[in-house]
Short mmCIF file of C-alpha atoms and ligand atoms in Angstrom, two decimals:
data_model
loop_
_atom_site.label_atom_id
_atom_site.label_comp_id
_atom_site.label_asym_id
_atom_site.label_seq_id
_atom_site.Cartn_x
_atom_site.Cartn_y
_atom_site.Cartn_z
CA UNK A 1 83.95 96.24 -150.00
CA UNK A 2 81.15 95.18 -151.79
CA UNK A 3 77.44 97.05 -151.48
CA UNK A 4 74.37 94.94 -152.25
CA UNK A 5 71.05 95.58 -151.51
CA UNK A 6 69.70 96.95 -148.42
CA UNK A 7 69.35 94.13 -145.54
CA UNK A 8 68.35 94.78 -142.17
CA UNK A 9 70.90 94.32 -139.03
CA UNK A 10 70.27 91.33 -136.84
CA UNK A 11 71.31 91.01 -133.81
CA UNK A 12 73.81 88.23 -133.19
CA UNK A 13 75.68 87.13 -130.63
CA UNK A 14 79.31 85.51 -131.59
CA UNK A 15 78.62 81.72 -130.70
CA UNK A 16 80.97 81.43 -128.29
CA UNK A 17 82.21 78.59 -126.20
CA UNK A 18 81.06 77.79 -123.02
CA UNK A 19 80.36 74.08 -122.58
CA UNK A 20 83.24 71.66 -123.68
CA UNK A 21 80.89 71.04 -126.52
CA UNK A 22 80.92 74.44 -128.08
CA UNK A 23 84.48 74.95 -126.86
CA UNK A 24 85.54 72.10 -129.05
CA UNK A 25 83.24 73.03 -131.75
CA UNK A 26 84.87 76.50 -131.07
CA UNK A 27 88.29 75.16 -132.02
CA UNK A 28 87.53 73.31 -135.02
CA UNK A 29 86.15 76.72 -136.02
CA UNK A 30 89.49 78.89 -135.16
CA UNK A 31 91.21 75.75 -136.85
CA UNK A 32 89.25 76.20 -140.32
CA UNK A 33 89.81 79.63 -140.36
CA UNK A 34 93.33 79.74 -139.78
CA UNK A 35 93.41 76.66 -143.16
CA UNK A 36 91.18 78.90 -145.18
CA UNK A 37 94.08 81.43 -144.34
CA UNK A 38 96.63 78.53 -145.41
CA UNK A 39 94.97 77.10 -148.48
CA UNK A 40 91.61 79.34 -149.23
CA UNK A 41 88.16 77.63 -149.24
CA UNK A 42 88.72 74.93 -152.09
CA UNK A 43 91.84 73.68 -151.08
CA UNK A 44 90.82 73.34 -147.13
CA UNK A 45 90.16 70.04 -146.11
CA UNK A 46 88.49 68.58 -143.10
CA UNK A 47 92.20 66.34 -142.71
CA UNK A 48 94.01 70.00 -143.20
CA UNK A 49 91.77 71.41 -140.05
CA UNK A 50 91.61 68.54 -137.61
CA UNK A 51 95.39 68.64 -137.88
CA UNK A 52 95.75 72.30 -136.87
CA UNK A 53 92.97 71.59 -133.84
CA UNK A 54 95.05 68.79 -132.95
CA UNK A 55 92.00 66.79 -132.80
CA UNK A 56 91.05 63.46 -134.60
CA UNK A 57 89.38 63.28 -137.96
CA UNK A 58 86.40 61.50 -136.77
CA UNK A 59 85.44 64.44 -134.56
CA UNK A 60 84.39 66.96 -137.35
CA UNK A 61 81.41 64.80 -138.34
CA UNK A 62 80.25 65.29 -134.45
CA UNK A 63 79.70 68.84 -135.08
CA UNK A 64 79.32 69.34 -138.76
CA UNK A 65 77.53 67.96 -141.50
CA UNK A 66 79.77 68.37 -143.99
CA UNK A 67 83.01 70.45 -144.88
CA UNK A 68 80.68 72.75 -146.69
CA UNK A 69 78.85 73.73 -143.41
CA UNK A 70 81.94 73.79 -141.12
CA UNK A 71 83.24 76.23 -144.08
CA UNK A 72 79.87 77.94 -143.20
CA UNK A 73 79.92 78.09 -139.52
CA UNK A 74 83.34 79.81 -139.80
CA UNK A 75 81.97 82.62 -142.19
CA UNK A 76 79.25 82.88 -139.64
CA UNK A 77 81.70 83.30 -136.64
CA UNK A 78 83.45 85.96 -138.63
CA UNK A 79 80.39 87.83 -139.32
CA UNK A 80 78.84 87.72 -136.15
CA UNK A 81 81.97 88.81 -134.76
CA UNK A 82 82.53 91.74 -137.18
CA UNK A 83 78.43 92.91 -135.88
CA UNK A 84 79.26 92.42 -132.37
CA UNK A 85 82.71 93.88 -132.25
CA UNK A 86 82.34 96.98 -134.54
CA UNK A 87 78.86 97.56 -135.85
CA UNK A 88 77.38 97.47 -132.37
CA UNK A 89 79.68 99.63 -130.57
CA UNK A 90 79.82 102.09 -133.16
CA UNK A 91 75.94 102.07 -133.55
CA UNK A 92 75.58 102.90 -129.79
CA UNK A 93 77.69 106.37 -130.53
CA UNK A 94 75.17 106.79 -133.71
CA UNK A 95 73.92 110.30 -132.02
CA UNK A 96 77.12 111.75 -132.07
CA UNK A 97 78.83 111.37 -135.17
CA UNK A 98 82.61 112.18 -134.86
CA UNK A 99 83.01 109.76 -132.18
CA UNK A 100 81.15 106.81 -133.96
CA UNK A 101 83.60 106.94 -136.76
CA UNK A 102 86.88 107.68 -134.41
CA UNK A 103 85.91 104.39 -132.95
CA UNK A 104 84.91 102.89 -136.04
CA UNK A 105 88.15 103.76 -137.72
CA UNK A 106 89.93 102.33 -134.37
CA UNK A 107 87.63 99.22 -134.20
CA UNK A 108 87.94 98.72 -138.19
CA UNK A 109 91.58 98.81 -138.08
CA UNK A 110 92.05 96.52 -134.85
CA UNK A 111 93.91 93.25 -134.82
CA UNK A 112 91.02 91.90 -133.19
CA UNK A 113 88.64 92.26 -136.21
CA UNK A 114 91.39 93.21 -139.28
CA UNK A 115 94.14 90.45 -138.35
CA UNK A 116 96.27 89.56 -141.48
CA UNK A 117 94.43 86.07 -141.02
CA UNK A 118 91.00 86.86 -140.92
CA UNK A 119 91.15 89.47 -143.54
CA UNK A 120 92.51 86.83 -145.68
CA UNK A 121 90.07 84.55 -145.14
CA UNK A 122 87.47 87.53 -145.54
CA UNK A 123 88.61 88.16 -149.41
CA UNK A 124 88.93 84.11 -149.74
CA UNK A 125 85.25 83.98 -149.11
CA UNK A 126 84.17 86.49 -151.65
CA UNK A 127 86.23 85.03 -154.03
CA UNK A 128 84.13 82.39 -153.94
CA UNK A 129 80.95 83.97 -153.40
CA UNK A 130 80.06 84.07 -156.88
CA UNK A 131 79.39 80.35 -157.11
CA UNK A 132 78.42 79.79 -153.30
CA UNK A 133 75.10 81.76 -152.46
CA UNK A 134 75.65 81.33 -148.68
CA UNK A 135 79.07 83.00 -149.17
CA UNK A 136 77.21 85.51 -150.98
CA UNK A 137 74.52 85.93 -148.78
CA UNK A 138 76.67 86.19 -145.23
CA UNK A 139 79.37 88.71 -147.00
CA UNK A 140 76.88 90.95 -148.16
CA UNK A 141 75.02 91.41 -145.21
CA UNK A 142 78.22 92.10 -143.58
CA UNK A 143 78.73 94.85 -145.98
CA UNK A 144 75.53 96.06 -146.39
CA UNK A 145 75.01 96.78 -142.72
CA UNK A 146 78.54 98.36 -142.67
CA UNK A 147 77.44 100.39 -145.41
CA UNK A 148 74.73 101.35 -144.01
CA UNK A 149 75.99 102.59 -141.00
CA UNK A 150 78.85 104.86 -142.50
CA UNK A 151 76.24 105.99 -144.47
CA UNK A 152 73.88 107.20 -142.29
CA UNK A 153 77.09 108.50 -139.97
CA UNK A 154 78.32 110.60 -142.55
CA UNK A 155 74.85 112.32 -143.30
CA UNK A 156 74.57 113.67 -140.08
CA UNK A 157 77.92 114.60 -139.72
CA UNK A 158 77.12 116.57 -142.89
CA UNK A 159 73.86 118.15 -140.90
CA UNK A 160 76.05 118.63 -138.20
CA UNK A 161 78.95 120.50 -139.98
CA UNK A 162 75.90 122.73 -141.95
CA UNK A 163 77.46 121.44 -145.69
CA UNK A 164 74.37 120.39 -147.34
CA UNK A 165 76.60 121.03 -150.58
CA UNK A 166 78.59 117.57 -150.24
CA UNK A 167 77.44 113.95 -151.24
CA UNK A 168 76.80 111.53 -148.26
CA UNK A 169 76.69 108.47 -150.91
CA UNK A 170 80.13 109.78 -152.37
CA UNK A 171 81.91 110.35 -148.99
CA UNK A 172 80.67 107.51 -147.33
CA UNK A 173 81.75 104.97 -150.72
CA UNK A 174 84.78 107.08 -150.00
CA UNK A 175 85.50 105.90 -146.56
CA UNK A 176 84.50 102.44 -147.40
CA UNK A 177 87.00 102.44 -150.04
CA UNK A 178 90.31 104.25 -147.79
CA UNK A 179 89.37 100.93 -145.00
CA UNK A 180 89.47 98.67 -147.88
CA UNK A 181 92.28 99.60 -149.19
CA UNK A 182 93.81 99.29 -145.91
CA UNK A 183 92.65 96.17 -144.84
CA UNK A 184 94.23 94.82 -148.42
CA UNK A 185 97.53 96.08 -147.12
CA UNK A 186 97.11 93.87 -143.86
CA UNK A 187 96.31 90.90 -146.11
CA UNK A 188 99.42 90.47 -147.22
CA UNK A 189 101.54 91.38 -144.35
CA UNK A 190 102.82 89.64 -140.99
CA UNK A 191 101.53 91.27 -137.81
CA UNK A 192 104.68 92.81 -137.08
CA UNK A 193 105.12 94.42 -140.24
CA UNK A 194 101.45 96.51 -140.14
CA UNK A 195 101.66 99.89 -138.77
CA UNK A 196 98.54 99.81 -137.66
CA UNK A 197 98.62 103.76 -136.15
CA UNK A 198 99.58 104.83 -139.59
CA UNK A 199 97.19 103.60 -140.96
CA UNK A 200 94.42 105.11 -139.11
CA UNK A 201 95.90 108.13 -139.25
CA UNK A 202 95.58 107.95 -142.99
CA UNK A 203 91.83 107.10 -142.67
CA UNK A 204 91.03 109.72 -140.37
CA UNK A 205 93.21 111.96 -142.79
CA UNK A 206 90.48 111.70 -144.97
CA UNK A 207 87.31 111.97 -142.67
CA UNK A 208 89.66 115.54 -141.72
CA UNK A 209 89.83 116.78 -145.43
CA UNK A 210 86.38 116.24 -145.78
CA UNK A 211 85.19 117.55 -142.17
CA UNK A 212 87.62 120.02 -141.42
CA UNK A 213 88.32 120.68 -137.30
CA UNK A 214 86.24 117.76 -136.58
CA UNK A 215 88.75 114.98 -136.71
CA UNK A 216 91.97 116.30 -135.20
CA UNK A 217 95.28 114.23 -136.03
CA UNK A 218 97.39 115.08 -133.00
CA UNK A 219 94.51 113.74 -130.52
CA UNK A 220 94.05 110.90 -132.28
CA UNK A 221 97.79 109.53 -132.37
CA UNK A 222 97.44 106.58 -130.34
CA UNK A 223 100.51 105.28 -130.42
CA UNK A 224 101.69 108.70 -128.69
CA UNK A 225 100.26 107.60 -125.72
CA UNK A 226 100.53 103.86 -125.65
CA UNK A 227 104.34 103.92 -126.32
CA UNK A 228 104.84 106.07 -122.92
CA UNK A 229 102.56 103.97 -120.56
CA UNK A 230 100.61 107.00 -119.65
CA UNK A 231 97.36 107.84 -120.41
CA UNK A 232 96.64 111.51 -120.86
CA UNK A 233 94.88 113.19 -118.02
CA UNK A 234 91.41 113.51 -119.87
CA UNK A 235 91.06 110.17 -119.09
CA UNK A 236 90.65 110.24 -115.71
CA UNK A 237 87.99 112.50 -115.55
CA UNK A 238 85.98 111.91 -118.72
CA UNK A 239 82.21 111.43 -118.90
CA UNK A 240 81.85 109.69 -122.19
CA UNK A 241 84.99 107.43 -121.57
CA UNK A 242 82.63 106.64 -118.22
CA UNK A 243 79.96 105.03 -120.39
CA UNK A 244 82.63 103.13 -122.64
CA UNK A 245 84.41 102.30 -119.27
CA UNK A 246 81.01 100.68 -118.16
CA UNK A 247 80.12 98.83 -121.55
CA UNK A 248 83.87 97.63 -122.50
CA UNK A 249 85.36 97.00 -119.36
CA UNK A 250 82.85 96.43 -116.69
CA UNK A 251 79.87 94.93 -118.47
CA UNK A 252 81.25 91.34 -118.76
CA UNK A 253 83.55 91.50 -115.82
CA UNK A 254 82.62 89.25 -112.48
CA UNK A 255 82.27 91.27 -110.29
CA UNK A 256 81.23 90.65 -106.14
CA UNK A 257 78.04 91.25 -104.53
CA UNK A 258 77.94 88.95 -101.88
CA UNK A 259 77.83 85.41 -99.80
CA UNK A 260 75.04 83.00 -100.83
CA UNK A 261 74.59 82.09 -97.03
CA UNK A 262 73.87 85.56 -96.90
CA UNK A 263 70.35 84.36 -98.81
CA UNK A 264 69.52 81.44 -96.81
CA UNK A 265 65.65 81.37 -97.55
CA UNK A 266 63.40 81.76 -100.39
CA UNK A 267 62.67 85.43 -100.88
CA UNK A 268 65.64 86.50 -99.23
CA UNK A 269 67.56 89.49 -101.39
CA UNK A 270 70.47 91.24 -101.72
CA UNK A 271 70.92 94.68 -103.41
CA UNK A 272 74.04 95.67 -104.51
CA UNK A 273 75.53 99.05 -105.93
CA UNK A 274 78.34 98.40 -108.12
CA UNK A 275 78.57 101.86 -109.52
CA UNK A 276 78.19 101.12 -113.18
CA UNK A 277 75.21 98.25 -112.57
CA UNK A 278 73.01 97.95 -110.09
CA UNK A 279 72.40 94.54 -109.13
CA UNK A 280 69.31 92.66 -107.29
CA UNK A 281 70.16 88.47 -106.11
CA UNK A 282 67.03 86.55 -105.08
CA UNK A 283 66.74 83.44 -103.71
CA UNK A 284 63.63 82.04 -105.93
CA UNK A 285 61.32 78.93 -104.90
CA UNK A 286 63.25 76.46 -106.41
CA UNK A 287 66.68 77.25 -104.41
CA UNK A 288 68.59 78.73 -106.84
CA UNK A 289 70.22 82.08 -106.53
CA UNK A 290 69.22 84.29 -109.28
CA UNK A 291 70.55 87.51 -110.12
CA UNK A 292 69.00 90.68 -112.04
CA UNK A 293 69.11 94.28 -112.72
CA UNK A 294 67.65 96.12 -110.18
CA UNK A 295 65.40 98.39 -112.31
CA UNK A 296 61.72 98.49 -113.13
CA UNK A 297 60.77 97.17 -116.49
CA UNK A 298 58.70 100.33 -116.64
CA UNK A 299 61.18 102.86 -115.96
CA UNK A 300 64.90 102.48 -115.28
CA UNK A 301 64.58 103.65 -111.72
CA UNK A 302 65.81 100.84 -108.40
CA UNK A 303 63.20 98.44 -108.10
CA UNK A 304 64.23 97.50 -104.25
CA UNK A 305 66.73 100.32 -102.84
CA UNK A 306 67.28 98.13 -99.60
CA UNK A 307 70.88 96.27 -98.99
CA UNK A 308 69.08 93.25 -98.08
CA UNK A 309 65.83 91.80 -96.63
CA UNK A 310 62.95 89.09 -97.77
CA UNK A 311 60.18 89.35 -99.99
CA UNK A 312 57.17 87.13 -100.93
CA UNK A 313 57.44 89.19 -104.73
CA UNK A 314 59.52 91.88 -106.06
CA UNK A 315 57.55 95.04 -106.45
CA UNK A 316 57.75 98.29 -108.27
CA UNK A 317 56.40 100.88 -105.41
CA UNK A 318 55.87 103.60 -108.36
CA UNK A 319 52.88 101.57 -110.02
CA UNK A 320 52.77 98.38 -107.99
CA UNK A 321 54.30 96.06 -110.90
CA UNK A 322 54.98 92.75 -109.47
CA UNK A 323 57.38 90.15 -110.64
CA UNK A 324 57.74 86.45 -109.80
CA UNK A 325 61.28 85.43 -107.92
CA UNK A 326 61.95 84.30 -110.88
CA UNK A 327 62.21 87.57 -112.40
CA UNK A 328 58.89 86.93 -114.87
CA UNK A 329 56.38 89.72 -114.52
CA UNK A 330 52.73 88.78 -112.67
CA UNK A 331 50.54 89.39 -115.32
CA UNK A 332 48.09 88.34 -117.94
CA UNK A 333 49.69 89.18 -121.09
CA UNK A 334 53.55 88.52 -121.77
CA UNK A 335 55.37 91.59 -120.79
CA UNK A 336 58.63 91.79 -120.14
CA UNK A 337 60.49 90.53 -117.02
CA UNK A 338 63.44 91.95 -114.73
CA UNK A 339 66.58 91.80 -116.77
CA UNK A 340 68.38 88.77 -115.87
CA UNK A 341 72.04 88.82 -114.95
CA UNK A 342 74.42 86.41 -114.91
CA UNK A 343 75.37 84.70 -111.61
CA UNK A 344 78.09 82.42 -110.42
CA UNK A 345 79.63 81.05 -107.04
CA UNK A 346 82.83 80.68 -105.93
CA UNK A 347 82.58 78.37 -102.98
CA UNK A 348 79.92 80.66 -100.66
CA UNK A 349 80.89 84.07 -102.91
CA UNK A 350 78.78 85.12 -105.45
CA UNK A 351 80.23 86.55 -108.36
CA UNK A 352 77.88 88.80 -111.15
CA UNK A 353 78.30 90.19 -114.50
CA UNK A 354 76.02 92.09 -116.96
CA UNK A 355 76.93 90.68 -120.42
CA UNK A 356 78.50 87.41 -121.67
CA UNK A 357 81.28 88.25 -123.88
CA UNK A 358 84.38 85.73 -124.21
CA UNK A 359 87.25 87.58 -123.54
CA UNK A 360 86.16 87.59 -120.10
CA UNK A 361 85.44 84.20 -119.41
CA UNK A 362 89.01 83.33 -118.10
CA UNK A 363 88.39 85.62 -115.01
CA UNK A 364 85.94 83.22 -113.55
CA UNK A 365 88.81 80.48 -113.70
CA UNK A 366 91.31 84.01 -111.91
CA UNK A 367 88.85 83.69 -109.34
CA UNK A 368 88.17 80.26 -108.98
CA UNK A 369 92.25 79.77 -108.66
CA UNK A 370 92.71 82.10 -105.53
CA UNK A 371 94.42 79.92 -103.08
CA UNK A 372 92.09 79.83 -99.75
CA UNK A 373 88.95 82.06 -101.78
CA UNK A 374 86.72 79.44 -101.35
CA UNK A 375 86.97 78.91 -97.92
CA UNK A 376 86.53 81.92 -96.33
CA UNK A 377 82.57 81.63 -95.32
CA UNK A 378 82.21 83.84 -92.41
CA UNK A 379 80.87 87.60 -93.25
CA UNK A 380 82.94 90.22 -91.69
CA UNK A 381 81.94 94.01 -92.78
CA UNK A 382 81.45 96.20 -96.05
CA UNK A 383 82.92 99.58 -95.60
CA UNK A 384 82.55 101.93 -98.60
CA UNK A 385 84.67 105.11 -98.90
CA UNK A 386 83.81 107.53 -100.85
CA UNK A 387 87.23 109.38 -103.73
CA UNK A 388 87.13 112.11 -105.33
CA UNK A 389 89.37 110.51 -108.05
CA UNK A 390 89.10 108.26 -111.17
CA UNK A 391 88.71 104.68 -110.25
CA UNK A 392 92.08 104.05 -112.44
CA UNK A 393 93.86 105.97 -110.34
CA UNK A 394 93.17 104.06 -107.46
CA UNK A 395 93.88 100.76 -109.22
CA UNK A 396 97.12 102.12 -110.14
CA UNK A 397 98.28 102.61 -106.87
CA UNK A 398 97.13 99.17 -105.66
CA UNK A 399 99.72 97.78 -108.52
CA UNK A 400 102.54 99.75 -107.53
CA UNK A 401 102.08 98.71 -103.67
CA UNK A 402 104.80 96.98 -102.29
CA UNK A 403 104.59 93.10 -102.83
CA UNK A 404 102.47 90.77 -100.41
CA UNK A 405 103.30 90.44 -97.19
CA UNK A 406 106.06 93.03 -96.85
CA UNK A 407 103.35 94.87 -94.70
CA UNK A 408 103.43 93.05 -92.45
CA UNK A 409 107.32 92.85 -92.39
CA UNK A 410 107.25 96.45 -90.80
CA UNK A 411 108.09 97.49 -87.15
CA UNK A 412 105.82 98.91 -84.82
CA UNK A 413 103.35 98.08 -82.55
CA UNK A 414 100.67 97.07 -85.77
CA UNK A 415 102.99 94.69 -86.32
CA UNK A 416 103.63 93.46 -83.59
CA UNK A 417 100.38 93.02 -82.19
CA UNK A 418 98.57 91.54 -85.18
CA UNK A 419 102.03 88.90 -85.41
CA UNK A 420 100.67 87.54 -82.11
CA UNK A 421 97.37 87.58 -82.91
CA UNK A 422 98.32 85.88 -86.50
CA UNK A 423 100.27 83.17 -84.77
CA UNK A 424 97.08 81.19 -83.73
CA UNK A 425 96.01 81.05 -87.04
CA UNK A 426 97.11 78.28 -89.51
CA UNK A 427 98.01 80.68 -92.44
CA UNK A 428 101.07 83.18 -92.04
CA UNK A 429 100.92 83.68 -95.91
CA UNK A 430 99.60 87.61 -97.34
CA UNK A 431 98.83 87.07 -101.37
CA UNK A 432 97.08 89.56 -102.97
CA UNK A 433 95.36 89.01 -106.24
CA UNK A 434 94.38 91.71 -108.88
CA UNK A 435 91.59 91.31 -110.89
CA UNK A 436 90.85 93.35 -114.19
CA UNK A 437 89.51 95.59 -113.75
CA UNK A 438 88.82 96.46 -110.68
CA UNK A 439 89.10 94.36 -107.98
CA UNK A 440 91.69 93.18 -105.51
CA UNK A 441 91.72 90.22 -102.94
CA UNK A 442 93.67 90.22 -100.02
CA UNK A 443 94.30 86.76 -98.55
CA UNK A 444 95.79 87.08 -94.81
CA UNK A 445 96.09 85.15 -91.97
CA UNK A 446 93.25 86.35 -90.36
CA UNK A 447 90.91 86.52 -93.42
CA UNK A 448 90.68 88.11 -96.48
CA UNK A 449 89.61 91.72 -98.10
CA UNK A 450 87.88 91.61 -101.59
CA UNK A 451 88.74 95.13 -102.60
CA UNK A 452 86.46 96.98 -105.13
CA UNK A 453 86.95 100.39 -106.41
CA UNK A 454 83.37 101.13 -108.39
CA UNK A 455 83.21 103.95 -110.49
CA UNK A 456 80.39 106.51 -109.91
CA UNK A 457 80.74 109.15 -112.41
CA UNK A 458 83.82 110.25 -114.16
CA UNK A 459 86.69 111.36 -111.69
CA UNK A 460 84.68 109.77 -108.89
CA UNK A 461 84.90 106.69 -107.56
CA UNK A 462 83.55 104.55 -104.30
CA UNK A 463 86.36 101.95 -102.19
CA UNK A 464 84.51 99.36 -100.87
CA UNK A 465 86.48 97.20 -98.82
CA UNK A 466 84.33 93.40 -98.33
CA UNK A 467 86.22 91.92 -95.21
CA UNK A 468 86.12 88.36 -94.21
CA UNK A 469 87.20 87.02 -91.25
CA UNK A 470 88.79 83.20 -90.08
CA UNK A 471 88.06 83.96 -86.33
CA UNK A 472 85.01 82.39 -84.67
CA UNK A 473 85.55 84.83 -81.58
CA UNK A 474 84.25 88.80 -83.01
CA UNK A 475 86.40 90.62 -80.77
CA UNK A 476 89.20 89.12 -82.16
CA UNK A 477 88.09 89.32 -85.53
CA UNK A 478 87.43 93.14 -85.29
CA UNK A 479 90.81 93.65 -84.14
CA UNK A 480 92.91 91.25 -86.30
CA UNK A 481 90.84 93.09 -89.57
CA UNK A 482 91.57 96.49 -87.71
CA UNK A 483 95.42 95.98 -87.27
CA UNK A 484 95.64 94.45 -90.98
CA UNK A 485 93.94 97.79 -92.35
CA UNK A 486 96.70 99.66 -90.73
CA UNK A 487 99.38 97.41 -92.27
CA UNK A 488 97.39 97.15 -95.80
CA UNK A 489 98.03 100.68 -97.49
CA UNK A 490 94.61 100.64 -99.75
CA UNK A 491 92.11 101.87 -97.43
CA UNK A 492 93.98 104.29 -95.71
CA UNK A 493 93.17 107.89 -95.30
CA UNK A 494 96.62 108.73 -96.27
CA UNK A 495 96.54 106.46 -99.23
CA UNK A 496 92.84 108.18 -100.58
CA UNK A 497 94.10 111.59 -99.79
CA UNK A 498 97.19 110.61 -102.05
CA UNK A 499 95.13 109.38 -104.76
CA UNK A 500 92.93 112.51 -104.48
CA UNK A 501 95.92 114.86 -105.20
CA UNK A 502 97.26 112.88 -108.03
CA UNK A 503 93.83 113.30 -109.63
CA UNK A 504 93.89 117.36 -108.67
CA UNK A 505 97.29 117.27 -110.23
CA UNK A 506 96.79 115.66 -113.41
CA UNK A 507 93.42 116.87 -114.37
CA UNK A 508 92.94 120.29 -112.66
CA UNK A 509 96.90 121.50 -112.48
CA UNK A 510 97.79 119.48 -115.62
CA UNK A 511 100.88 118.38 -113.90
CA UNK A 512 102.00 115.25 -115.91
CA UNK A 513 103.33 112.00 -114.13
CA UNK A 514 106.06 109.70 -114.85
CA UNK A 515 106.70 108.39 -118.58
CA UNK A 516 107.74 105.21 -116.65
CA UNK A 517 105.27 103.35 -114.92
CA UNK A 518 106.08 100.05 -112.80
CA UNK A 519 105.16 96.94 -115.23
CA UNK A 520 102.39 95.88 -113.45
CA UNK A 521 100.93 99.94 -113.83
CA UNK A 522 101.66 99.70 -117.55
CA UNK A 523 100.23 96.04 -117.74
CA UNK A 524 96.92 97.68 -116.47
CA UNK A 525 96.87 100.99 -119.32
CA UNK A 526 97.57 98.37 -121.74
CA UNK A 527 94.77 96.10 -120.86
CA UNK A 528 92.28 99.38 -120.56
CA UNK A 529 93.57 100.61 -124.09
CA UNK A 530 93.30 97.04 -125.37
CA UNK A 531 89.27 97.23 -123.95
CA UNK A 532 88.62 100.74 -124.87
CA UNK A 533 91.40 101.95 -127.29
CA UNK A 534 90.02 105.46 -127.21
CA UNK A 535 92.15 106.10 -124.36
CA UNK A 536 95.15 105.80 -125.45
CA UNK A 537 94.67 109.19 -127.62
CA UNK A 538 96.65 112.35 -126.43
CA UNK A 539 92.82 114.55 -126.56
CA UNK A 540 89.74 113.60 -125.34
CA UNK A 541 87.61 112.98 -128.37
CA UNK A 542 85.13 116.00 -129.15
CA UNK A 543 81.26 116.30 -128.72
CA UNK A 544 79.44 117.21 -131.69
S1 FES B 601 57.86 102.52 -112.89
FE1 FES B 601 57.55 100.79 -112.01
S2 FES B 601 55.74 99.73 -112.65
FE2 FES B 601 55.76 101.63 -113.15
#
């Protein structure tokens, strides 16, 4: 990539599709990128774009003033994506340059950023940048931000490894050149022909040749672990990975926090600890439920530790700072208020997420599609069980559990009693719906349970069972829920003991599990690796 004069890195959010309007616009941008890949900027026409998008020609005018504006919007989209998906995550690891460079190589050569389609479009724009100032500015900005980041990381590596004789500019330029050569290869191949693990190995070999001992080839061979469908033991007990999971798997996932009916009045609130996020849900003066990070804006301590209650305003007890129920700070100056989280209602259920990234937007649809979910309105209880095992092991056990409903077919007094109670309910089905990364909804004749496995630290988690009942009578509800919990293996002591024992076997004793995971568990592991590519490694990345 070309290096231009220094410009500051902007904080850019990929302009994602949320409303129908922006979805249409995004569809045109996607089609435009495909057209650019096939025809190049000069031969891309509005007609070709709408043909790919399967939309009518007139609609383009509604979203873009001209073809040129559409091309610039497409290039801006790619630049924002590059920043959000590569520069920002790598910058977060800047204090640990080995980890940052490893992640940079992973992400730079990842199909999400470096598909043949996208790479060829970048080069196509660069080809016309000499005659189009906007193209030059956008492409130059992206390359410059990347070059600055590489230079900083290499410089830090030189300091950390005490090799002052090395030239950071030359080494950074070398790495950028290696990556660009690999991109050029990608641009002329089909995705099926690209050997990405090999490309990543070559990039790391360059780094290893300059910083011996810092970048180990065997521990970074992602393909081996991914192919075996098994994750290495370190993945279940690594503090650094815990932080990456929080940022890349949990931040933009919709998490259940409670019921709308639990906070009927202005000032009513729920405080929910999700392990990776502390949430405060408050009913504001307009009657709207709002979600905030439960953290003072002055210092990141918990603002309100209660699980539920009523307040007139939100107050920090340490220095008395006060916030309105809509999160604004009560002060003459316009000081920062509370950090807002996204909140959605599915029927009576409140779902919250910390960040807004498109890949998980469809997860809300998955919640909404669960039959019977919106109908359950009566609250039962929430139970937390501490588990001395990694949250991923709990999920894997869920996914290999017997199919929905089979538990009720078991003989035994619990099954017989439950069957007699269930006969009075309209629904006879048991259903399970897994919502990645960490929630499982079990719908039963007597009600439902939302299981949440909440990471609290590397190798430790909490299993939260949120029980709901269809039964009007509390005594029957309690009995049915108790029997159901005996028939459903998830929260049972034996199941938890087995998970904890598996953790010990994997992590403490170094025993290997089967390489042949069941399909659902294998899918889950692929999902994890797609979200956090480092999980495919055989050994943990070494901290500097
Ligand atoms: S720490 Fe909250 S007001 Fe000072």
